[in-house]
């Protein structure tokens, strides 16, 4: 009887999970596993833990939801602790597994993790599955990805390329004999309530981590006319409704981009296409673009110079700490940084502003800023975070060589009555 382990990484869902579906087809027994690696909680070179409290709590909820879904399907989620290359082979021996399936993640640390696992005796099958479009079906090889987003988008649109339809939830083979589901060890989150000012109040059931909340949110979003207004409202700063708020579920993999796209197309079929609905596709293409950029450039994106040649940026620990705490003296920047620390979320407009402020106004190191975002953001996504930071730093593929956002102008245009600054005038 063949047993396989499915190692959940950033794909915490059952629907449209090609790696899981593949394992379910191949084996008579599938053991779903999540690995808590010590690397996830290590200290960054900038002196703070890699994963802050908001991210940990959101992940906790997503794992609990995944376990609950798996139990409904007659299975469950085994959580183990250790380096994947140590603990997965040991588990495979224990349950007699013939192999491991997982999603492929094209970022250096995640690739190194997989390479170390592959160095052992157990076969590992990894499947690329986090993008909307299939990289193999792009109108160019990934190595020839256009270096300008607009050229990429136009080539995709000219070719009429659309994403493959999402896969259904697979029929999951049973849980292997000889291994008992351990009791859940949840963090004491019950007493915790995210700040009431949050634009993504993840302690409310509608914003919990996990697939069920993600799909309910998708249905509610596309059951409203908000997609028609998306282009006009997406630069908003406050509240739950100004943008789609798909990102925390997309980043943890509770939602696949293809499922989001299928709902978008169903919305357009029923209610008509508009600038707003088109712009959601446009933004999801940005997400893909940063993924495919990793397929083209890999490690180069992780150098201090990125794709450019500029010298290593400076790093002033005291100025950086003031930026993190929202104490720079620039009111809109400070308000945004307080929001991030208090809630784990920040609008796209303010992410651009605070990144630009650290890089251009404080002369700081973009990598420290990216690391702070990684620790704080509940929607932290290695590709989108690295890609956006490089872009603003002028070390990625911005044809204009980087962006400076003027805090005064941004405040005038996006917070004209000062309500956001007032809301976050205190931590
Ligand atoms: C410095 C910086 C760092 C960022 N770090 C992350 C990150 O770690 N994780 C993350 O998911 N997004 C990141 N973004 C992109 C963007 O800010 C968020 O995706 C967006 O704010 C999430 O809110 P939403 O789902 O309501 O987005 P919407 O505006 O509703 O957009 C819909 C979806 O399109 C995608 N998208 C939108 N804008 C971008 C973009 N600029 N780049 C890539 N994808 C995009 C996201 O998947 C998003 O969920 C970053 C942006 C900047 C400027």
XYZ file of C-alpha atoms and ligand atoms in Angstrom:
480
model
C 0.000 0.000 0.000
C 1.660 3.257 -1.117
C 1.844 6.050 1.405
C 2.849 9.601 0.502
C 3.431 12.646 2.672
C 1.996 15.938 1.461
C 4.104 18.713 2.956
C 1.978 21.883 3.130
C 4.071 25.020 2.621
C 2.338 28.198 1.400
C -0.576 26.165 0.031
C -2.859 25.791 3.052
C -5.941 24.658 1.123
C -7.610 21.595 -0.346
C -9.236 23.099 -3.458
C -7.056 23.846 -6.483
C -3.987 22.319 -4.921
C -2.294 20.404 -7.766
C 0.465 18.946 -5.566
C -2.070 17.587 -3.071
C -4.343 16.298 -5.863
C -1.374 14.559 -7.458
C -0.448 12.843 -4.172
C -4.074 11.850 -3.611
C -4.186 10.188 -7.045
C -0.906 8.326 -6.590
C -1.255 6.867 -3.107
C -3.558 4.716 -1.018
C -2.558 6.681 2.084
C -1.670 10.371 2.305
C -0.254 11.993 5.419
C -0.801 15.789 5.395
C 1.988 17.525 7.300
C 3.003 21.062 8.232
C 6.555 21.690 9.416
C 7.373 24.452 11.903
C 10.964 25.174 11.016
C 13.299 26.959 13.468
C 14.369 29.145 10.526
C 10.899 30.756 10.512
C 11.423 32.190 13.973
C 15.121 32.975 13.764
C 16.471 36.460 14.433
C 17.018 38.565 11.297
C 20.398 40.263 10.720
C 18.566 43.481 11.624
C 17.945 42.358 15.185
C 14.260 41.379 15.338
C 12.518 37.998 14.994
C 11.668 36.963 11.511
C 7.998 36.352 12.220
C 6.040 38.722 14.426
C 2.910 38.084 16.488
C 0.356 39.015 13.794
C 1.819 36.629 11.264
C 2.034 33.848 13.815
C -1.589 34.314 14.844
C -2.890 34.454 11.297
C -0.927 31.306 10.407
C -2.219 29.572 13.538
C -5.796 30.209 12.437
C -5.020 28.999 8.904
C -3.497 25.763 10.225
C -6.420 25.132 12.553
C -8.816 25.698 9.667
C -6.815 23.356 7.453
C -6.850 20.660 10.112
C -10.614 21.045 10.503
C -11.149 20.760 6.719
C -8.909 17.704 6.529
C -10.828 16.049 9.377
C -14.063 16.661 7.430
C -12.443 14.764 4.563
C -11.522 11.845 6.817
C -7.923 12.955 7.320
C -6.126 15.513 9.494
C -3.034 17.684 9.728
C 0.098 16.551 11.526
C 2.227 19.458 12.750
C 5.869 18.715 13.406
C 8.824 20.844 14.499
C 12.338 20.864 13.096
C 14.226 21.401 9.869
C 12.214 19.889 7.002
C 15.290 18.030 5.751
C 15.636 16.364 9.167
C 12.116 15.721 10.295
C 10.346 14.814 7.045
C 12.655 11.888 6.157
C 12.392 10.616 9.741
C 8.615 10.791 9.528
C 8.679 9.065 6.139
C 10.578 6.139 7.660
C 8.157 6.022 10.592
C 5.060 5.762 8.371
C 6.697 3.865 5.517
C 6.084 6.692 3.033
C 7.420 6.197 -0.489
C 7.722 9.907 -1.225
C 6.856 13.511 -0.416
C 4.813 15.964 -2.458
C 4.864 19.725 -1.987
C 4.535 23.017 -3.801
C 7.603 24.506 -5.483
C 8.681 27.929 -4.174
C 11.243 29.730 -6.342
C 12.955 31.792 -3.637
C 16.501 30.986 -2.469
C 15.814 29.863 1.099
C 12.799 27.833 0.140
C 14.751 26.236 -2.705
C 17.655 25.447 -0.377
C 15.202 23.817 2.046
C 13.921 21.615 -0.766
C 17.420 20.838 -2.066
C 18.462 19.697 1.431
C 15.409 17.439 1.584
C 16.189 16.063 -1.864
C 19.710 15.258 -0.652
C 18.200 12.385 1.373
C 16.882 9.021 0.195
C 13.238 9.866 -0.140
C 11.881 11.038 -3.527
C 10.337 14.516 -3.465
C 7.912 15.782 -6.095
C 7.427 19.548 -6.125
C 4.759 21.260 -8.210
C 4.711 24.915 -9.280
C 1.229 26.124 -8.382
C 1.093 29.559 -6.787
C 0.754 31.710 -9.897
C -2.368 32.583 -11.820
C -0.823 31.735 -15.192
C 1.069 28.569 -15.957
C 4.695 29.624 -16.604
C 5.051 26.806 -19.159
C 2.218 28.336 -21.211
C 3.586 31.910 -21.261
C 4.185 33.370 -24.739
C 7.920 33.435 -23.879
C 10.284 31.223 -21.891
C 10.559 32.345 -18.255
C 14.213 33.159 -18.966
C 13.016 35.724 -21.553
C 10.410 37.374 -19.334
C 10.167 41.048 -20.352
C 11.929 43.297 -17.848
C 9.084 45.798 -17.956
C 5.736 44.827 -16.433
C 3.709 46.547 -19.179
C 5.487 44.538 -21.890
C 4.775 41.352 -19.911
C 1.094 42.211 -19.470
C 0.638 43.195 -23.106
C 2.310 39.990 -24.331
C 0.048 37.904 -22.083
C -3.055 39.798 -23.186
C -2.107 39.655 -26.891
C -1.631 35.906 -26.610
C -5.078 35.697 -24.979
C -3.556 33.613 -22.240
C -5.949 32.670 -19.465
C -5.316 30.667 -16.299
C -6.186 26.985 -16.119
C -9.495 26.352 -14.299
C -9.146 25.561 -10.583
C -9.059 21.903 -9.540
C -11.756 20.482 -7.248
C -11.028 19.217 -3.725
C -9.433 15.777 -4.243
C -10.810 12.619 -2.697
C -8.282 12.161 0.053
C -7.000 8.688 0.827
C -7.035 7.738 4.496
C -4.631 8.597 7.262
C -1.746 6.115 7.549
C -1.913 3.427 10.223
C 0.585 3.607 13.056
C 0.461 7.342 13.582
C -2.015 9.122 15.799
C -3.181 12.664 15.317
C -1.705 14.625 18.210
C -4.011 16.942 20.141
C -3.992 20.488 18.801
C -1.565 22.775 20.542
C -2.960 26.180 19.847
C -1.502 29.423 21.081
C -3.664 31.226 23.613
C -5.160 33.577 21.050
C -8.661 33.556 22.505
C -7.976 36.562 24.704
C -6.405 38.477 21.850
C -8.350 40.978 19.737
C -6.653 42.777 16.894
C -6.793 46.579 17.099
C -10.325 47.777 16.295
C -8.895 50.226 13.730
C -7.601 47.350 11.574
C -8.364 47.235 7.833
C -8.076 43.465 8.008
C -9.480 42.499 11.449
C -8.217 38.938 11.370
C -9.608 38.002 14.790
C -13.164 38.450 13.440
C -14.524 35.206 11.916
C -15.001 36.809 8.469
C -11.251 37.521 8.325
C -9.887 34.378 9.963
C -7.062 32.518 8.309
C -8.015 29.433 6.300
C -9.862 28.295 3.229
C -13.456 28.519 4.489
C -13.139 32.198 5.436
C -11.272 32.907 2.187
C -14.014 31.386 0.034
C -16.750 33.113 2.040
C -14.922 36.422 1.562
C -14.581 35.777 -2.171
C -18.302 35.060 -2.482
C -19.216 38.161 -0.485
C -16.832 40.368 -2.479
C -18.028 39.193 -5.885
C -21.624 39.127 -4.654
C -21.380 42.905 -4.239
C -20.624 45.649 -6.726
C -17.274 46.444 -5.068
C -15.293 44.907 -7.977
C -16.826 47.572 -10.279
C -15.544 50.271 -7.921
C -12.153 48.644 -7.324
C -10.096 50.884 -9.580
C -11.559 54.019 -8.025
C -11.207 52.870 -4.409
C -8.027 50.745 -4.407
C -5.811 53.598 -3.219
C -7.858 54.019 -0.059
C -6.150 53.849 3.314
C -8.760 52.801 5.884
C -11.492 50.227 6.355
C -12.197 46.755 5.057
C -13.769 47.706 1.736
C -11.391 49.885 -0.294
C -9.519 46.958 -1.894
C -10.206 43.254 -2.316
C -8.326 42.103 0.819
C -7.498 38.792 -0.856
C -3.790 39.031 -0.034
C -3.530 37.332 3.409
C -5.375 34.283 2.063
C -3.428 34.279 -1.199
C -0.122 34.532 0.660
C -0.852 31.616 2.998
C -2.288 29.660 0.093
C -5.707 29.329 1.731
C -6.933 30.783 -1.570
C -5.476 30.099 -5.000
C -5.130 32.924 -7.504
C -6.954 30.777 -10.048
C -9.946 30.406 -7.746
C -10.017 34.187 -7.285
C -9.826 34.615 -11.067
C -12.660 32.098 -11.666
C -14.885 34.160 -9.340
C -13.835 37.346 -11.123
C -14.813 35.873 -14.503
C -18.144 34.625 -13.121
C -18.778 38.127 -11.768
C -18.047 39.678 -15.175
C -20.280 37.124 -16.950
C -23.166 38.002 -14.660
C -22.719 41.722 -14.034
C -20.557 42.842 -16.938
C -16.894 43.757 -17.131
C -15.724 47.218 -16.088
C -12.550 49.169 -15.495
C -12.765 48.017 -11.882
C -13.022 44.309 -12.655
C -10.278 44.589 -15.290
C -7.991 46.215 -12.729
C -8.284 43.213 -10.405
C -6.868 41.050 -13.209
C -4.203 43.706 -13.759
C -3.110 43.563 -10.119
C -3.160 39.772 -10.041
C -0.836 39.939 -13.049
C 1.569 42.053 -10.974
C 1.542 39.254 -8.440
C 2.421 36.769 -11.199
C 5.051 39.079 -12.617
C 7.011 39.111 -9.357
C 6.790 35.300 -9.266
C 8.073 34.899 -12.800
C 10.829 37.426 -12.114
C 12.110 34.916 -9.546
C 12.125 32.193 -12.208
C 14.250 34.451 -14.398
C 16.635 36.054 -11.919
C 16.567 33.821 -8.815
C 19.256 34.755 -6.291
C 20.173 37.980 -8.047
C 17.008 39.475 -6.572
C 18.465 38.896 -3.106
C 21.692 40.829 -3.567
C 21.953 44.250 -1.944
C 22.255 45.711 -5.456
C 19.358 43.585 -6.731
C 19.448 43.752 -10.522
C 21.263 47.090 -10.446
C 24.798 48.178 -9.753
C 24.304 50.741 -7.015
C 26.442 50.443 -3.896
C 25.206 48.739 -0.740
C 22.810 51.170 0.946
C 23.575 52.559 4.377
C 21.881 51.397 7.568
C 21.393 53.644 10.575
C 19.942 51.392 13.315
C 18.489 54.297 15.314
C 16.758 55.888 12.307
C 15.515 52.483 11.216
C 14.096 51.782 14.696
C 12.263 55.133 14.587
C 10.833 54.215 11.188
C 9.655 50.828 12.533
C 8.002 52.447 15.571
C 6.394 55.255 13.571
C 8.479 57.996 15.150
C 10.098 59.666 12.149
C 8.249 62.947 12.608
C 6.545 62.595 9.203
C 2.858 62.239 10.187
C 1.534 60.052 7.345
C 4.569 57.731 7.438
C 4.314 57.430 11.217
C 0.585 56.743 11.127
C 1.126 53.978 8.545
C 3.963 52.362 10.505
C 1.861 52.385 13.683
C -0.968 50.725 11.760
C 1.413 48.015 10.528
C 2.746 47.263 14.000
C -0.724 47.278 15.571
C -2.542 45.238 12.918
C -0.149 43.409 10.545
C -1.739 45.136 7.553
C -1.200 48.319 5.539
C -2.719 49.566 2.263
C -0.703 49.341 -0.951
C -0.498 53.125 -1.241
C 1.069 53.446 2.205
C 3.403 50.497 1.664
C 4.771 52.420 -1.302
C 5.088 55.616 0.701
C 6.817 54.143 3.763
C 9.185 52.073 1.610
C 10.103 55.150 -0.396
C 10.558 57.156 2.799
C 12.997 54.636 4.276
C 14.968 54.391 1.046
C 14.895 57.954 -0.273
C 14.333 60.224 2.717
C 16.195 58.284 5.414
C 18.802 56.817 3.040
C 18.189 53.423 4.641
C 18.743 49.886 3.472
C 15.776 48.493 1.546
C 16.605 44.993 2.821
C 15.990 46.028 6.420
C 12.630 47.481 5.392
C 11.738 44.311 3.491
C 12.686 42.241 6.558
C 10.464 44.415 8.794
C 7.559 43.911 6.386
C 8.266 40.179 6.381
C 8.019 40.087 10.169
C 4.870 42.183 10.368
C 2.633 41.592 7.356
C -0.073 38.951 7.678
C 0.027 38.785 3.871
C 3.813 38.431 3.698
C 4.654 36.825 0.374
C 8.289 36.334 -0.504
C 7.846 37.176 -4.193
C 5.617 40.243 -3.845
C 7.562 41.662 -0.934
C 10.976 41.298 -2.519
C 9.694 42.450 -5.909
C 7.972 45.580 -4.620
C 10.870 46.626 -2.403
C 13.358 46.196 -5.242
C 11.068 48.126 -7.554
C 10.834 51.124 -5.254
C 14.557 50.960 -4.496
C 15.306 51.137 -8.241
C 17.131 47.812 -7.986
C 14.484 45.753 -9.736
C 12.748 46.255 -13.042
C 11.257 49.727 -12.707
C 11.861 51.404 -16.077
C 12.003 54.735 -14.210
C 14.818 53.469 -11.977
C 12.933 53.637 -8.674
C 10.141 55.649 -7.124
C 10.096 58.494 -4.671
C 6.758 59.239 -3.065
C 6.548 62.710 -1.551
C 4.847 62.375 1.868
C 3.288 65.853 1.660
C 1.810 65.236 -1.770
C 0.638 61.756 -0.768
C -1.078 63.159 2.316
C -2.762 65.888 0.230
C -4.014 63.419 -2.361
C -4.891 60.371 -0.260
C -5.599 61.729 3.225
C -6.897 65.221 2.437
C -8.952 65.561 5.631
C -6.235 63.996 7.776
C -8.564 61.259 9.008
C -6.003 58.473 8.569
C -3.330 60.461 10.391
C -5.818 61.235 13.156
C -6.897 57.586 13.424
C -3.277 56.503 13.896
C -1.997 59.515 15.806
C -1.456 57.117 18.751
C 0.083 53.604 18.598
C 6.913 47.672 -0.356
C 5.753 46.731 -0.656
C 5.736 45.458 -0.109
C 4.680 44.579 -0.401
N 4.679 43.346 0.177
C 3.677 42.469 -0.122
C 3.638 41.175 0.456
O 4.524 40.768 1.228
N 2.579 40.364 0.150
C 1.607 40.754 -0.715
O 0.672 39.981 -0.963
N 1.637 41.957 -1.293
C 2.622 42.833 -1.023
N 2.614 44.075 -1.590
C 1.636 44.383 -2.643
C 0.310 45.044 -2.200
O 0.562 46.121 -1.367
C -0.625 44.057 -1.512
O -0.776 42.877 -2.288
C -2.033 44.648 -1.322
O -1.961 45.860 -0.621
C -2.907 43.675 -0.585
O -4.197 44.174 -0.369
P -5.426 43.647 -1.245
O -5.455 42.156 -1.292
O -6.637 44.320 -0.780
O -4.983 44.154 -2.696
P -5.837 44.581 -3.967
O -5.519 45.975 -4.291
O -7.261 44.228 -3.807
O -5.190 43.682 -5.126
C -5.694 42.364 -5.435
C -4.548 41.390 -5.387
O -3.594 41.740 -6.399
C -2.266 41.496 -5.931
N -1.516 42.758 -5.884
C -2.002 44.013 -5.761
N -0.999 44.917 -5.792
C 0.142 44.205 -5.928
C 1.520 44.555 -6.009
N 1.943 45.825 -5.969
N 2.418 43.552 -6.104
C 2.039 42.262 -6.140
N 0.755 41.875 -6.085
C -0.171 42.826 -5.973
C -2.392 40.926 -4.531
O -2.366 39.522 -4.613
C -3.767 41.427 -4.085
O -4.349 40.595 -3.113
C 3.650 44.984 -1.288
C 3.681 46.269 -1.824
C 4.715 47.139 -1.511
C 4.711 48.528 -2.113
